[in-house]
XYZ file of C-alpha atoms in Angstrom:
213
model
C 43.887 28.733 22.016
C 44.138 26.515 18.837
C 42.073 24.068 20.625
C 39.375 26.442 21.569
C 39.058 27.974 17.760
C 39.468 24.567 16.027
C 36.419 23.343 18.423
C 34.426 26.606 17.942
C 34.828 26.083 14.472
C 33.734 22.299 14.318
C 30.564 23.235 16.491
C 29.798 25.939 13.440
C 30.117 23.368 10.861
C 28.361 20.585 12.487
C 25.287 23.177 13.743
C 24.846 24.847 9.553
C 25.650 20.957 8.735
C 22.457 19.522 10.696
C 20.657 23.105 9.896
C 20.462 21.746 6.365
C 18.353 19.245 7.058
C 14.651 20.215 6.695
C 11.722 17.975 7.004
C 9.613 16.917 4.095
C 6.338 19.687 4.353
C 3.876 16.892 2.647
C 0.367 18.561 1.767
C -0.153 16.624 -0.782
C -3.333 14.557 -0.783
C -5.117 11.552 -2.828
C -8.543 11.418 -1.822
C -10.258 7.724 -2.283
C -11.783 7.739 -5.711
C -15.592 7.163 -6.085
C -16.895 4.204 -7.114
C -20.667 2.804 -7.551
C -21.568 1.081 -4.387
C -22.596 -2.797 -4.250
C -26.022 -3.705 -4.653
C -26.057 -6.652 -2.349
C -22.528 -8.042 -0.905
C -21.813 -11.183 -2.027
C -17.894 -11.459 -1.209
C -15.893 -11.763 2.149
C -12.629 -9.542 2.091
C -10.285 -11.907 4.153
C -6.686 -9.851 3.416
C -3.562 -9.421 1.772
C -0.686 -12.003 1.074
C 2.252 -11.776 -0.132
C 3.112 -13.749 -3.452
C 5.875 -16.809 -2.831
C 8.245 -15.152 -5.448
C 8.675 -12.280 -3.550
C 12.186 -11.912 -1.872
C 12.784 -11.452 1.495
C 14.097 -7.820 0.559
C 10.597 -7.251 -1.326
C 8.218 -8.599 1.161
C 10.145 -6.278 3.701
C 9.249 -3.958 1.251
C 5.833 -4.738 1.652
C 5.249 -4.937 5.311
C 7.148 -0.773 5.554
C 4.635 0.324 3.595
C 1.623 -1.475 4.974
C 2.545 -0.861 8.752
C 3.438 2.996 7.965
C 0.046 3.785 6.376
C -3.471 3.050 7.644
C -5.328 2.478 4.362
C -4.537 -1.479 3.512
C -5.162 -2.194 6.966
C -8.380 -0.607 7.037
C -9.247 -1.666 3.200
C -11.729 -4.419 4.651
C -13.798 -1.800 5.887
C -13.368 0.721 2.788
C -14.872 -1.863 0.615
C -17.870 -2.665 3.371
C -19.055 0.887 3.760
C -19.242 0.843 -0.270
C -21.505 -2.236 0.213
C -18.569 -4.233 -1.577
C -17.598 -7.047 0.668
C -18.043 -7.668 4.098
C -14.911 -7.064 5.558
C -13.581 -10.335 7.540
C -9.313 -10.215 6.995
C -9.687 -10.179 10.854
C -11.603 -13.224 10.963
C -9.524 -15.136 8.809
C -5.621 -16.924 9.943
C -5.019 -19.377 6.891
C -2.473 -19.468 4.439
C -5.144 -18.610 1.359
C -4.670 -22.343 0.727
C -7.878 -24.337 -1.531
C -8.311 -26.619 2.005
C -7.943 -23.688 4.207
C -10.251 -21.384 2.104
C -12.591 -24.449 1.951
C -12.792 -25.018 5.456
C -13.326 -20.716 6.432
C -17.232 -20.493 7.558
C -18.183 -17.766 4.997
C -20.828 -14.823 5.124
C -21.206 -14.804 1.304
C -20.348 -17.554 -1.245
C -17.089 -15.539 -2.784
C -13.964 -14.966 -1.203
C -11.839 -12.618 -1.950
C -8.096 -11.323 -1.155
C -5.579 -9.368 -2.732
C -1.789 -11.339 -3.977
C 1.348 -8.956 -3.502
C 2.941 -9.930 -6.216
C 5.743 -6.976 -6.801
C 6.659 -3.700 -5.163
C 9.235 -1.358 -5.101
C 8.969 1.569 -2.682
C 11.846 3.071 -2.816
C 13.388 6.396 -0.835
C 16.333 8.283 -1.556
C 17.452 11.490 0.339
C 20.628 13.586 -0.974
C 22.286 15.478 2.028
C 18.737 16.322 3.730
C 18.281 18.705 0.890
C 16.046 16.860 -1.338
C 13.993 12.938 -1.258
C 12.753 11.125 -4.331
C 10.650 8.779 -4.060
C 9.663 5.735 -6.544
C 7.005 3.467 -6.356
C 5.550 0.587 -8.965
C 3.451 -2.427 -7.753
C 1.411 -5.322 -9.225
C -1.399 -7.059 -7.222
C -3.627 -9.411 -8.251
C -6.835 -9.697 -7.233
C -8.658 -13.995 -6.296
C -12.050 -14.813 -5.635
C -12.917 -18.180 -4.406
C -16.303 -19.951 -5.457
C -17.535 -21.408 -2.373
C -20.628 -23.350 -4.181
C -18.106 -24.587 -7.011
C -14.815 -24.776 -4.162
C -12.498 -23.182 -6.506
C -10.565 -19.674 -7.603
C -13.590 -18.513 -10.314
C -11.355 -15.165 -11.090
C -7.830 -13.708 -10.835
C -7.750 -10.174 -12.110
C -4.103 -8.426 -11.707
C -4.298 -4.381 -11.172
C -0.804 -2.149 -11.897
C 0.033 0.739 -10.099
C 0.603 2.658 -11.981
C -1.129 1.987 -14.755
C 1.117 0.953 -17.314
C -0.619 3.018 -20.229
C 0.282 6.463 -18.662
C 3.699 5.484 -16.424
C 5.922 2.695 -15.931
C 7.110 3.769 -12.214
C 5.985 6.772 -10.077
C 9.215 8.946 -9.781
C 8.911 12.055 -7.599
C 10.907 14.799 -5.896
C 10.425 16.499 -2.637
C 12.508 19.087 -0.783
C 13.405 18.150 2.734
C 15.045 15.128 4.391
C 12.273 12.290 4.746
C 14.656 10.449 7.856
C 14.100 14.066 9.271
C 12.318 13.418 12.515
C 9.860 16.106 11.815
C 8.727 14.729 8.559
C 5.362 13.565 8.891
C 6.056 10.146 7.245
C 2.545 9.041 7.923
C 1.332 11.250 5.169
C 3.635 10.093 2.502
C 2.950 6.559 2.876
C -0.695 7.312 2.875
C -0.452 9.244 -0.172
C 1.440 6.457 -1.627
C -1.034 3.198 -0.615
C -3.907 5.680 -2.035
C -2.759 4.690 -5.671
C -3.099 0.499 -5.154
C -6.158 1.276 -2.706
C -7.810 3.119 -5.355
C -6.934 0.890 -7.645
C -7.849 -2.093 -6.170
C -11.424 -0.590 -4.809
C -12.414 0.254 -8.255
C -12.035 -2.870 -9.531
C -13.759 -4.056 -6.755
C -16.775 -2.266 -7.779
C -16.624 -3.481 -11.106
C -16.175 -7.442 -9.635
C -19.285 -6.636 -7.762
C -21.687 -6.052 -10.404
C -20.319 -9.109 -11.771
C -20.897 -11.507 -9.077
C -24.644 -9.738 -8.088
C -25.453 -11.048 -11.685
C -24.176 -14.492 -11.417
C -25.212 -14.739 -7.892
């Protein structure tokens, strides 16, 4: 009989215990900012890299948040339909060396990619009852000459903007590791900040290199 109330009792705990758990219910949403589109294009987008002084932990870092959202790997084609830069990171498999970025056969004379050169994405949930989330990046921004064969510009973008916050720090209610958390969402929401980033300086690189061009 003790048997049969101590297990009746550990199915009650565990079934409230796992109860507790709720999923994340993300509506929050970032749309992509608007920008003045290119005049003509005069830069190939060719990717991101990571930055040699990330660590191993960082650059795993990285690659989470880049496989679990859709926006970097469709950035290429953000900044094309804004008349920005053709985008070509699927046409390009160097190392974003001077030879190797001398040798790639070119639609427009720049070249441009984007350095990952810190990020900290960063996920804590407390018992399934509550997640907070931190996030702070730096990314710098080449273009490569291909008349002159050399970086002409390296422009680094924070996110966030150091002026209004040093780190993104935010609190949700609901588990994030809960299976029914649409984790899609939050890393979108999340890669919306550098993409933004990123594509309005883009826009701004643009009118420079239509002049000089």
């Amino acid at each position: 009989m003790k048997k049969l109330f101590f297990a009746f009792a550990f199915f009650c705990f565990m079934t409230s215990f796992l109860f507790a758990f709720k999923p994340i219910d993300f509506k929050i949403y970032n749309p992509i900012v608007e920008v003045e589109s290119g005049e003509h294009i005069v830069m190939d987008f060719i990717g991101f890299k990571t930055a040699h002084e990330l660590s191993d932990g960082q650059k795993e870092n990285w690659e989470t948040l880049y496989r679990g959202s859709g926006m970097f790997y469709h950035f290429g084609e953000t900044l094309q339909s804004q008349n920005l830069a053709n985008a070509r990171e699927y046409a390009y498999f160097g190392q974003f060396s001077l030879q190797e970025l001398a040798a790639y056969k070119s639609l427009a004379r720049y070249v441009t990619f984007v350095e990952v050169f810190y990020q900290e994405w960063n996920v804590f949930s407390q018992l399934g009852t509550k997640t907070e989330i931190t996030f702070a990046g730096v990314y710098n921004i080449f273009v490569y000459d291909t008349k002159e064969k050399m970086i002409c510009l390296k422009k680094t973008v924070f996110v966030p903007d150091p002026e209004i916050l040093d780190i993104m720090e935010d609190v949700y209610k609901g588990f994030f590791y809960d299976p029914r958390t649409d984790k899609r969402k939050i890393y979108d929401y999340y890669a919306s900040f550098v993409c933004n980033a990123l594509l309005e300086e883009y826009s701004e690189l643009s009118k420079k290199f239509n002049t000089n061009n």
